[in-house]
């Protein structure tokens, strides 16, 4: 602090305030604003963290589906991160879609230099990728990212296809079984979303479970929204990264991150003709008038092939970190 600064100087007072946790996100640029880096930056800011966004790919997409991507050169990905890391200390990592197997290798090398910084990895549905790109990508993710991952986040079906590709039982794989498979690669925990539960009357519920190889640890059951969303997984994983970076205990962070995602979806909006986008700044909006409905334009479930599965609806309001 400058000793000559006058009393009440806003700039001097700002320098005395504690800095927010800095979280570096490796993810794709998503011009729709639904997910990718746009979703990560919005979520991290809403949770009180400072985002350090590293572009790994440029997605060509709208609010309904992904059409193509242009992966960023791995050296450029690494140089983006190294330049920032020489100046700013990070408290957490978030890994999303990295674009190519080569970029995964570059990111993994950076992560290996900071083994004590918690990493939250999100595995989206990559069914839109050509097999000759998807297979080496998933293998590199399995070999290089999972060993560094504190919490792997993903939809139940996506994680089952990735971690247990030979699963042929009529019974769905449990969160613990997915955690065991991830643990064999070095991942400590999995946060599995979208686990379908038996319907109760006309209501359909899904489970979201944090598990280790030893068993399920915590989770939340929610009633399903009647809408399809895009960006829910990036929202949940970025919220987790912000909370862990701030020093939150793991199980408490899971509860808060799920609540934040749920409220973001509950306040979601449809900006185009495709899926509903989470509103990460729902808490900044004035209260809705009595009788007003949420999810404008999303009264019926959308049937877009690339949209994320319907997520859960709960009642718990999140606590933002500072």
Tab-separated table of C-alpha atoms in Angstrom:
chain	number	residue	atom	x	y	z
A	1	UNK	CA	0.000	0.000	0.000
A	2	UNK	CA	1.267	3.493	-0.826
A	3	UNK	CA	1.893	5.294	2.520
A	4	UNK	CA	1.367	8.640	0.813
A	5	UNK	CA	-2.104	7.709	-0.433
A	6	UNK	CA	-4.801	9.948	1.065
A	7	UNK	CA	-7.255	8.518	3.550
A	8	UNK	CA	-10.357	7.191	1.844
A	9	UNK	CA	-8.630	6.688	-1.504
A	10	UNK	CA	-10.770	3.966	-3.194
A	11	UNK	CA	-7.773	2.578	-5.097
A	12	UNK	CA	-5.681	2.250	-1.945
A	13	UNK	CA	-8.578	0.641	-0.067
A	14	UNK	CA	-9.108	-1.834	-2.909
A	15	UNK	CA	-5.490	-2.949	-2.612
A	16	UNK	CA	-6.152	-3.920	1.021
A	17	UNK	CA	-9.080	-6.185	0.149
A	18	UNK	CA	-8.404	-9.940	-0.022
A	19	UNK	CA	-8.070	-11.170	-3.601
A	20	UNK	CA	-10.633	-13.713	-4.819
A	21	UNK	CA	-9.529	-17.255	-5.545
A	22	UNK	CA	-8.097	-17.496	-9.059
A	23	UNK	CA	-9.257	-20.482	-11.110
A	24	UNK	CA	-7.708	-21.338	-14.468
A	25	UNK	CA	-10.180	-22.890	-16.886
A	26	UNK	CA	-9.068	-24.832	-19.954
A	27	UNK	CA	-12.098	-24.996	-22.222
A	28	UNK	CA	-13.507	-24.267	-25.653
A	29	UNK	CA	-14.743	-20.881	-26.814
A	30	UNK	CA	-18.532	-21.125	-27.200
A	31	UNK	CA	-19.984	-18.169	-29.076
A	32	UNK	CA	-23.518	-19.114	-28.020
A	33	UNK	CA	-22.583	-18.236	-24.435
A	34	UNK	CA	-24.201	-21.424	-23.189
A	35	UNK	CA	-21.178	-23.381	-22.022
A	36	UNK	CA	-17.450	-23.623	-22.586
A	37	UNK	CA	-15.347	-20.678	-21.476
A	38	UNK	CA	-18.311	-18.300	-21.526
A	39	UNK	CA	-20.162	-20.512	-19.063
A	40	UNK	CA	-17.071	-21.003	-16.917
A	41	UNK	CA	-16.287	-17.287	-16.674
A	42	UNK	CA	-19.888	-16.442	-15.761
A	43	UNK	CA	-20.088	-19.218	-13.174
A	44	UNK	CA	-16.730	-18.470	-11.570
A	45	UNK	CA	-17.589	-14.769	-11.348
A	46	UNK	CA	-21.015	-15.536	-9.884
A	47	UNK	CA	-19.351	-17.735	-7.250
A	48	UNK	CA	-16.935	-14.961	-6.273
A	49	UNK	CA	-13.810	-16.354	-7.972
A	50	UNK	CA	-11.582	-14.778	-10.626
A	51	UNK	CA	-11.487	-16.677	-13.924
A	52	UNK	CA	-8.305	-17.253	-15.920
A	53	UNK	CA	-9.765	-18.555	-19.231
A	54	UNK	CA	-7.507	-20.538	-21.580
A	55	UNK	CA	-8.942	-21.183	-25.044
A	56	UNK	CA	-8.400	-24.745	-26.267
A	57	UNK	CA	-10.823	-24.876	-29.194
A	58	UNK	CA	-13.337	-22.747	-31.063
A	59	UNK	CA	-16.766	-24.351	-31.258
A	60	UNK	CA	-19.106	-23.703	-34.146
A	61	UNK	CA	-22.475	-24.101	-32.520
A	62	UNK	CA	-25.821	-22.538	-31.726
A	63	UNK	CA	-28.100	-23.100	-28.758
A	64	UNK	CA	-29.280	-26.425	-30.201
A	65	UNK	CA	-26.205	-28.314	-31.395
A	66	UNK	CA	-22.490	-28.331	-32.135
A	67	UNK	CA	-21.622	-28.360	-35.833
A	68	UNK	CA	-17.803	-28.374	-35.783
A	69	UNK	CA	-14.743	-27.254	-33.873
A	70	UNK	CA	-11.318	-25.836	-34.602
A	71	UNK	CA	-8.740	-27.030	-32.076
A	72	UNK	CA	-6.119	-24.495	-30.995
A	73	UNK	CA	-2.480	-25.418	-31.577
A	74	UNK	CA	-1.202	-27.174	-28.403
A	75	UNK	CA	1.791	-24.818	-28.151
A	76	UNK	CA	-0.572	-21.846	-28.208
A	77	UNK	CA	-2.710	-23.440	-25.480
A	78	UNK	CA	0.372	-23.976	-23.327
A	79	UNK	CA	1.750	-20.489	-23.979
A	80	UNK	CA	-1.552	-18.884	-22.942
A	81	UNK	CA	-1.403	-20.700	-19.609
A	82	UNK	CA	2.326	-20.320	-18.946
A	83	UNK	CA	2.191	-16.570	-19.559
A	84	UNK	CA	-0.551	-16.125	-16.970
A	85	UNK	CA	0.995	-18.553	-14.474
A	86	UNK	CA	4.247	-16.597	-14.445
A	87	UNK	CA	2.258	-13.675	-13.048
A	88	UNK	CA	-0.749	-15.022	-11.126
A	89	UNK	CA	-1.039	-17.754	-8.491
A	90	UNK	CA	-3.873	-20.192	-9.097
A	91	UNK	CA	-5.964	-21.835	-6.393
A	92	UNK	CA	-7.928	-24.191	-8.645
A	93	UNK	CA	-8.183	-25.731	-12.109
A	94	UNK	CA	-11.161	-26.508	-14.300
A	95	UNK	CA	-10.751	-28.720	-17.368
A	96	UNK	CA	-13.514	-28.879	-19.952
A	97	UNK	CA	-13.261	-29.715	-23.652
A	98	UNK	CA	-9.606	-29.495	-24.723
A	99	UNK	CA	-10.003	-29.850	-28.478
A	100	UNK	CA	-7.441	-32.533	-29.309
A	101	UNK	CA	-5.338	-35.314	-27.820
A	102	UNK	CA	-2.253	-33.158	-28.397
A	103	UNK	CA	-3.756	-30.310	-26.393
A	104	UNK	CA	-4.567	-32.747	-23.594
A	105	UNK	CA	-0.882	-33.640	-23.436
A	106	UNK	CA	0.085	-29.959	-23.260
A	107	UNK	CA	-2.437	-29.231	-20.507
A	108	UNK	CA	-1.432	-32.323	-18.513
A	109	UNK	CA	2.197	-31.169	-18.541
A	110	UNK	CA	1.140	-27.843	-17.027
A	111	UNK	CA	-1.036	-29.517	-14.404
A	112	UNK	CA	1.837	-31.768	-13.371
A	113	UNK	CA	3.788	-28.714	-12.203
A	114	UNK	CA	1.064	-27.854	-9.663
A	115	UNK	CA	0.069	-31.170	-8.039
A	116	UNK	CA	-1.359	-29.521	-4.903
A	117	UNK	CA	-3.880	-27.347	-6.756
A	118	UNK	CA	-7.292	-29.110	-6.941
A	119	UNK	CA	-8.487	-30.042	-10.428
A	120	UNK	CA	-12.148	-30.449	-11.374
A	121	UNK	CA	-12.499	-32.167	-14.758
A	122	UNK	CA	-15.734	-32.165	-16.734
A	123	UNK	CA	-16.342	-34.750	-19.439
A	124	UNK	CA	-19.097	-33.580	-21.805
A	125	UNK	CA	-20.924	-35.768	-24.277
A	126	UNK	CA	-18.626	-35.944	-27.312
A	127	UNK	CA	-20.998	-37.899	-29.543
A	128	UNK	CA	-20.826	-35.095	-32.111
A	129	UNK	CA	-17.083	-35.707	-32.722
A	130	UNK	CA	-15.891	-37.971	-35.534
A	131	UNK	CA	-14.572	-41.300	-34.228
A	132	UNK	CA	-11.057	-40.702	-35.545
A	133	UNK	CA	-10.878	-37.607	-33.309
A	134	UNK	CA	-12.977	-38.802	-30.384
A	135	UNK	CA	-11.150	-42.070	-29.708
A	136	UNK	CA	-7.616	-40.665	-29.349
A	137	UNK	CA	-9.068	-37.730	-27.402
A	138	UNK	CA	-10.801	-39.974	-24.861
A	139	UNK	CA	-7.758	-42.221	-24.526
A	140	UNK	CA	-5.503	-39.238	-23.851
A	141	UNK	CA	-8.032	-37.866	-21.354
A	142	UNK	CA	-8.090	-41.253	-19.623
A	143	UNK	CA	-4.303	-41.562	-19.461
A	144	UNK	CA	-3.275	-37.960	-18.752
A	145	UNK	CA	-6.130	-36.006	-17.150
A	146	UNK	CA	-7.742	-38.594	-14.869
A	147	UNK	CA	-4.553	-39.156	-12.815
A	148	UNK	CA	-4.463	-35.445	-11.926
A	149	UNK	CA	-8.199	-35.095	-11.244
A	150	UNK	CA	-9.622	-34.497	-7.793
A	151	UNK	CA	-13.263	-34.598	-8.945
A	152	UNK	CA	-14.488	-35.919	-12.294
A	153	UNK	CA	-17.907	-34.495	-13.218
A	154	UNK	CA	-20.201	-35.949	-15.846
A	155	UNK	CA	-23.612	-37.262	-16.778
A	156	UNK	CA	-24.287	-40.874	-15.750
A	157	UNK	CA	-24.512	-42.195	-19.303
A	158	UNK	CA	-21.457	-40.262	-20.513
A	159	UNK	CA	-19.322	-41.494	-17.618
A	160	UNK	CA	-20.562	-45.065	-18.007
A	161	UNK	CA	-19.670	-45.109	-21.709
A	162	UNK	CA	-16.252	-43.630	-20.917
A	163	UNK	CA	-15.255	-45.502	-17.761
A	164	UNK	CA	-17.104	-48.806	-18.267
A	165	UNK	CA	-17.396	-49.240	-22.051
A	166	UNK	CA	-17.994	-52.993	-21.717
A	167	UNK	CA	-20.839	-52.635	-19.202
A	168	UNK	CA	-23.579	-54.997	-20.353
A	169	UNK	CA	-25.712	-55.466	-17.249
A	170	UNK	CA	-29.370	-54.504	-17.380
A	171	UNK	CA	-28.730	-52.734	-14.088
A	172	UNK	CA	-27.232	-49.234	-14.492
A	173	UNK	CA	-23.723	-48.832	-13.137
A	174	UNK	CA	-23.683	-47.292	-9.669
A	175	UNK	CA	-21.779	-44.127	-8.807
A	176	UNK	CA	-19.403	-46.241	-6.712
A	177	UNK	CA	-18.671	-48.544	-9.660
A	178	UNK	CA	-17.886	-45.514	-11.796
A	179	UNK	CA	-15.656	-44.169	-9.021
A	180	UNK	CA	-13.797	-47.489	-8.845
A	181	UNK	CA	-13.112	-47.354	-12.594
A	182	UNK	CA	-11.970	-43.721	-12.378
A	183	UNK	CA	-9.910	-44.509	-9.289
A	184	UNK	CA	-7.933	-47.101	-11.221
A	185	UNK	CA	-6.644	-44.155	-13.275
A	186	UNK	CA	-5.922	-42.014	-10.228
A	187	UNK	CA	-9.096	-39.920	-9.915
A	188	UNK	CA	-10.146	-39.477	-6.289
A	189	UNK	CA	-13.876	-38.752	-6.685
A	190	UNK	CA	-16.624	-38.718	-9.293
A	191	UNK	CA	-19.693	-36.481	-9.251
A	192	UNK	CA	-22.282	-38.321	-11.310
A	193	UNK	CA	-25.337	-36.397	-12.495
A	194	UNK	CA	-28.576	-37.463	-14.125
A	195	UNK	CA	-29.009	-40.858	-12.437
A	196	UNK	CA	-32.598	-41.784	-13.239
A	197	UNK	CA	-34.738	-42.866	-10.293
A	198	UNK	CA	-38.052	-44.661	-10.284
A	199	UNK	CA	-40.937	-42.301	-10.940
A	200	UNK	CA	-43.230	-41.486	-8.015
A	201	UNK	CA	-46.671	-41.049	-9.469
A	202	UNK	CA	-46.436	-38.456	-12.198
A	203	UNK	CA	-43.139	-37.042	-10.863
A	204	UNK	CA	-39.747	-38.111	-12.210
A	205	UNK	CA	-36.683	-37.650	-10.026
A	206	UNK	CA	-32.982	-37.920	-10.721
A	207	UNK	CA	-30.035	-38.362	-8.392
A	208	UNK	CA	-26.688	-36.589	-8.370
A	209	UNK	CA	-24.071	-38.484	-6.375
A	210	UNK	CA	-20.516	-37.824	-5.218
A	211	UNK	CA	-18.685	-41.127	-4.818
A	212	UNK	CA	-15.236	-42.493	-4.084
A	213	UNK	CA	-14.094	-46.070	-4.750
A	214	UNK	CA	-15.210	-46.841	-1.202
A	215	UNK	CA	-18.810	-45.778	-1.782
A	216	UNK	CA	-21.274	-42.917	-2.202
A	217	UNK	CA	-20.510	-39.900	-0.026
A	218	UNK	CA	-23.216	-37.340	-0.614
A	219	UNK	CA	-25.667	-36.121	-3.212
A	220	UNK	CA	-29.000	-34.518	-3.952
A	221	UNK	CA	-32.216	-35.878	-5.442
A	222	UNK	CA	-34.237	-33.393	-7.468
A	223	UNK	CA	-37.403	-33.335	-9.492
A	224	UNK	CA	-36.713	-33.131	-13.217
A	225	UNK	CA	-37.280	-29.992	-15.208
A	226	UNK	CA	-39.453	-30.396	-18.279
A	227	UNK	CA	-36.852	-28.780	-20.526
A	228	UNK	CA	-33.537	-29.576	-22.183
A	229	UNK	CA	-30.501	-27.543	-21.220
A	230	UNK	CA	-27.084	-26.734	-22.607
A	231	UNK	CA	-24.269	-25.662	-20.303
A	232	UNK	CA	-25.441	-27.406	-17.136
A	233	UNK	CA	-22.313	-29.576	-16.782
A	234	UNK	CA	-19.930	-26.663	-17.292
A	235	UNK	CA	-21.909	-24.702	-14.709
A	236	UNK	CA	-21.709	-27.455	-12.093
A	237	UNK	CA	-18.020	-28.216	-12.620
A	238	UNK	CA	-16.977	-24.545	-12.640
A	239	UNK	CA	-18.929	-23.947	-9.427
A	240	UNK	CA	-17.149	-26.933	-7.878
A	241	UNK	CA	-13.775	-25.565	-8.971
A	242	UNK	CA	-14.537	-22.159	-7.443
A	243	UNK	CA	-15.617	-23.648	-4.130
A	244	UNK	CA	-12.637	-25.999	-3.816
A	245	UNK	CA	-10.275	-23.172	-4.791
A	246	UNK	CA	-11.717	-21.086	-1.958
A	247	UNK	CA	-10.982	-23.856	0.545
A	248	UNK	CA	-14.464	-25.334	0.935
A	249	UNK	CA	-14.705	-28.889	2.240
A	250	UNK	CA	-15.509	-31.347	-0.535
A	251	UNK	CA	-18.941	-32.577	0.518
A	252	UNK	CA	-20.116	-29.073	1.402
A	253	UNK	CA	-18.837	-27.860	-1.978
A	254	UNK	CA	-20.859	-30.536	-3.754
A	255	UNK	CA	-24.053	-29.445	-2.032
A	256	UNK	CA	-23.470	-25.782	-2.834
A	257	UNK	CA	-22.442	-26.438	-6.430
A	258	UNK	CA	-25.520	-28.601	-7.062
A	259	UNK	CA	-27.736	-25.933	-5.517
A	260	UNK	CA	-26.121	-23.254	-7.685
A	261	UNK	CA	-26.626	-25.307	-10.841
A	262	UNK	CA	-30.204	-26.064	-9.877
A	263	UNK	CA	-31.093	-22.427	-9.278
A	264	UNK	CA	-29.320	-21.406	-12.502
A	265	UNK	CA	-31.439	-23.895	-14.427
A	266	UNK	CA	-34.609	-22.869	-12.622
A	267	UNK	CA	-33.989	-19.284	-13.795
A	268	UNK	CA	-32.818	-20.416	-17.232
A	269	UNK	CA	-33.843	-18.755	-20.462
A	270	UNK	CA	-34.067	-19.710	-24.108
A	271	UNK	CA	-32.111	-17.129	-26.163
A	272	UNK	CA	-32.771	-18.800	-29.504
A	273	UNK	CA	-34.668	-21.700	-31.020
A	274	UNK	CA	-32.681	-24.418	-29.233
A	275	UNK	CA	-32.126	-25.367	-25.614
A	276	UNK	CA	-32.418	-23.433	-22.375
A	277	UNK	CA	-29.277	-21.686	-21.087
A	278	UNK	CA	-28.583	-21.466	-17.339
A	279	UNK	CA	-28.787	-18.016	-15.784
A	280	UNK	CA	-25.719	-17.954	-13.543
A	281	UNK	CA	-26.673	-14.529	-12.200
A	282	UNK	CA	-30.165	-15.523	-11.062
A	283	UNK	CA	-29.382	-14.102	-7.618
A	284	UNK	CA	-28.891	-10.603	-9.060
A	285	UNK	CA	-32.360	-10.438	-10.608
A	286	UNK	CA	-35.332	-8.840	-8.810
A	287	UNK	CA	-37.858	-11.290	-7.365
A	288	UNK	CA	-40.391	-12.562	-9.884
A	289	UNK	CA	-43.941	-11.295	-9.552
A	290	UNK	CA	-46.292	-13.647	-7.772
A	291	UNK	CA	-47.660	-16.252	-10.164
A	292	UNK	CA	-44.918	-15.709	-12.764
A	293	UNK	CA	-43.442	-18.864	-14.280
A	294	UNK	CA	-39.730	-19.620	-14.614
A	295	UNK	CA	-37.928	-20.934	-17.678
A	296	UNK	CA	-39.489	-18.541	-20.190
A	297	UNK	CA	-40.043	-20.251	-23.500
A	298	UNK	CA	-39.277	-23.673	-22.030
A	299	UNK	CA	-42.728	-24.923	-21.119
A	300	UNK	CA	-42.308	-28.212	-22.998
A	301	UNK	CA	-39.299	-30.450	-23.246
A	302	UNK	CA	-37.108	-29.696	-26.249
A	303	UNK	CA	-36.014	-32.554	-28.464
A	304	UNK	CA	-32.660	-31.244	-29.712
A	305	UNK	CA	-30.235	-34.155	-30.255
A	306	UNK	CA	-27.204	-32.312	-28.893
A	307	UNK	CA	-28.944	-30.823	-25.861
A	308	UNK	CA	-27.948	-32.029	-22.413
A	309	UNK	CA	-30.380	-34.355	-20.658
A	310	UNK	CA	-33.021	-32.716	-18.512
A	311	UNK	CA	-31.576	-31.786	-15.142
A	312	UNK	CA	-33.026	-31.640	-11.669
A	313	UNK	CA	-35.122	-29.053	-9.902
A	314	UNK	CA	-34.606	-28.383	-6.203
A	315	UNK	CA	-35.402	-25.741	-3.616
A	316	UNK	CA	-32.080	-24.896	-1.939
A	317	UNK	CA	-30.623	-21.451	-2.595
A	318	UNK	CA	-26.838	-21.345	-3.022
A	319	UNK	CA	-24.338	-19.385	-0.955
A	320	UNK	CA	-21.894	-17.360	-2.997
A	321	UNK	CA	-18.281	-17.390	-1.885
A	322	UNK	CA	-16.343	-14.173	-1.318
